[in-house]
Amino acid sequence: MADTRGYEARRCVSAEAALHATDQGFACLVIEQDLPDGRGLDLLRELRARGVRTPAVLMTTNPTAAFRKRAADAGAPIVEKPLLGEELFTEIHRLTVV
């Protein structure tokens, strides 16, 4: 079982599944860049186009400077894999604490 540090988590196995799940009032979205049916940044852009303003974190390996810029333009910090220590939870906490 994955460590969720007290956060309730729901796993979506594809971009398509995520598009249908975002109306459930999540506090934060953690989006993998490499999805079976697309790219995480494209998913995030589609969500933003649909009016979803839920904070989001993108996870990927070896992001380029250009990718970092595109993610920043979409309003999402990047967490690099492999995940080290508290990095993901630090970003989730930063995005969800008002």
mmCIF file of C-alpha atoms in Angstrom:
data_model
loop_
_atom_site.group_PDB
_atom_site.id
_atom_site.type_symbol
_atom_site.label_atom_id
_atom_site.label_comp_id
_atom_site.label_asym_id
_atom_site.label_seq_id
_atom_site.Cartn_x
_atom_site.Cartn_y
_atom_site.Cartn_z
ATOM 1 C CA MET A 1 0.000 0.000 0.000
ATOM 2 C CA ALA A 2 1.324 3.426 -0.936
ATOM 3 C CA ASP A 3 2.164 5.994 1.714
ATOM 4 C CA THR A 4 -0.382 8.819 1.411
ATOM 5 C CA ARG A 5 0.476 10.653 4.655
ATOM 6 C CA GLY A 6 -3.170 10.942 5.578
ATOM 7 C CA TYR A 7 -4.276 12.278 2.209
ATOM 8 C CA GLU A 8 -7.124 10.429 0.546
ATOM 9 C CA ALA A 9 -5.909 9.313 -2.879
ATOM 10 C CA ARG A 10 -7.667 8.101 -5.993
ATOM 11 C CA ARG A 11 -5.734 6.538 -8.846
ATOM 12 C CA CYS A 12 -6.784 7.079 -12.438
ATOM 13 C CA VAL A 13 -5.085 4.763 -14.919
ATOM 14 C CA SER A 14 -5.408 7.058 -17.940
ATOM 15 C CA ALA A 15 -5.904 10.638 -19.023
ATOM 16 C CA GLU A 16 -9.436 9.739 -20.108
ATOM 17 C CA ALA A 17 -10.277 8.399 -16.651
ATOM 18 C CA ALA A 18 -8.805 11.507 -15.033
ATOM 19 C CA LEU A 19 -10.927 13.787 -17.215
ATOM 20 C CA HIS A 20 -14.032 12.109 -15.802
ATOM 21 C CA ALA A 21 -12.843 12.118 -12.180
ATOM 22 C CA THR A 22 -11.890 15.758 -11.684
ATOM 23 C CA ASP A 23 -15.396 16.856 -10.718
ATOM 24 C CA GLN A 24 -15.084 15.039 -7.397
ATOM 25 C CA GLY A 25 -13.635 17.917 -5.394
ATOM 26 C CA PHE A 26 -9.988 16.923 -5.086
ATOM 27 C CA ALA A 27 -7.674 19.275 -3.208
ATOM 28 C CA CYS A 28 -4.724 18.537 -5.506
ATOM 29 C CA LEU A 29 -3.989 16.559 -8.660
ATOM 30 C CA VAL A 30 -0.767 14.564 -9.027
ATOM 31 C CA ILE A 31 -0.313 13.890 -12.724
ATOM 32 C CA GLU A 32 2.237 11.510 -14.225
ATOM 33 C CA GLN A 33 3.701 12.917 -17.449
ATOM 34 C CA ASP A 34 3.796 9.553 -19.239
ATOM 35 C CA LEU A 35 0.247 8.186 -19.367
ATOM 36 C CA PRO A 36 -0.945 5.175 -21.379
ATOM 37 C CA ASP A 37 -3.167 7.381 -23.539
ATOM 38 C CA GLY A 38 -1.377 10.716 -23.580
ATOM 39 C CA ARG A 39 0.862 13.172 -21.815
ATOM 40 C CA GLY A 40 0.271 14.635 -18.378
ATOM 41 C CA LEU A 41 0.907 18.206 -19.472
ATOM 42 C CA ASP A 42 -1.659 17.836 -22.262
ATOM 43 C CA LEU A 43 -4.123 16.464 -19.708
ATOM 44 C CA LEU A 44 -3.494 19.434 -17.439
ATOM 45 C CA ARG A 45 -4.017 21.871 -20.313
ATOM 46 C CA GLU A 46 -7.304 20.147 -21.194
ATOM 47 C CA LEU A 47 -8.441 20.323 -17.577
ATOM 48 C CA ARG A 48 -7.618 24.037 -17.466
ATOM 49 C CA ALA A 49 -9.514 24.579 -20.736
ATOM 50 C CA ARG A 50 -12.525 22.886 -19.094
ATOM 51 C CA GLY A 51 -12.324 25.277 -16.165
ATOM 52 C CA VAL A 52 -10.715 22.914 -13.644
ATOM 53 C CA ARG A 53 -8.554 25.068 -11.378
ATOM 54 C CA THR A 54 -7.524 22.389 -8.875
ATOM 55 C CA PRO A 55 -3.828 22.753 -8.003
ATOM 56 C CA ALA A 56 -1.684 20.177 -9.778
ATOM 57 C CA VAL A 57 1.785 18.648 -9.582
ATOM 58 C CA LEU A 58 3.415 17.002 -12.606
ATOM 59 C CA MET A 59 5.703 14.007 -12.065
ATOM 60 C CA THR A 60 8.344 13.070 -14.616
ATOM 61 C CA THR A 61 11.943 12.005 -15.056
ATOM 62 C CA ASN A 62 14.649 14.265 -16.444
ATOM 63 C CA PRO A 63 12.508 17.276 -17.405
ATOM 64 C CA THR A 64 14.069 19.624 -19.936
ATOM 65 C CA ALA A 65 14.193 23.380 -19.429
ATOM 66 C CA ALA A 66 11.512 23.745 -22.129
ATOM 67 C CA PHE A 67 9.235 21.268 -20.329
ATOM 68 C CA ARG A 68 9.767 23.079 -17.038
ATOM 69 C CA LYS A 69 8.698 26.323 -18.732
ATOM 70 C CA ARG A 70 5.576 24.741 -20.251
ATOM 71 C CA ALA A 71 4.631 23.229 -16.882
ATOM 72 C CA ALA A 72 5.157 26.568 -15.138
ATOM 73 C CA ASP A 73 3.012 28.274 -17.784
ATOM 74 C CA ALA A 74 0.263 25.751 -16.965
ATOM 75 C CA GLY A 75 0.689 26.549 -13.270
ATOM 76 C CA ALA A 76 2.130 23.228 -12.151
ATOM 77 C CA PRO A 77 5.334 22.530 -10.256
ATOM 78 C CA ILE A 78 7.339 19.479 -11.284
ATOM 79 C CA VAL A 79 8.417 16.680 -8.989
ATOM 80 C CA GLU A 80 11.174 14.566 -10.495
ATOM 81 C CA LYS A 81 11.220 10.797 -10.254
ATOM 82 C CA PRO A 82 12.534 8.866 -8.577
ATOM 83 C CA LEU A 83 10.845 10.576 -5.669
ATOM 84 C CA LEU A 84 13.167 11.406 -2.837
ATOM 85 C CA GLY A 85 11.938 11.810 0.712
ATOM 86 C CA GLU A 86 9.223 14.361 1.261
ATOM 87 C CA GLU A 87 9.370 16.208 -2.067
ATOM 88 C CA LEU A 88 5.924 15.191 -3.373
ATOM 89 C CA PHE A 89 4.182 15.730 -0.044
ATOM 90 C CA THR A 90 5.911 19.077 0.392
ATOM 91 C CA GLU A 91 4.486 20.250 -2.950
ATOM 92 C CA ILE A 92 0.997 18.904 -2.181
ATOM 93 C CA HIS A 93 1.032 20.628 1.195
ATOM 94 C CA ARG A 94 2.281 23.895 -0.316
ATOM 95 C CA LEU A 95 -0.497 23.864 -2.922
ATOM 96 C CA THR A 96 -3.338 22.923 -0.604
ATOM 97 C CA VAL A 97 -2.697 24.883 2.603
ATOM 98 C CA VAL A 98 -4.526 28.165 2.512
#
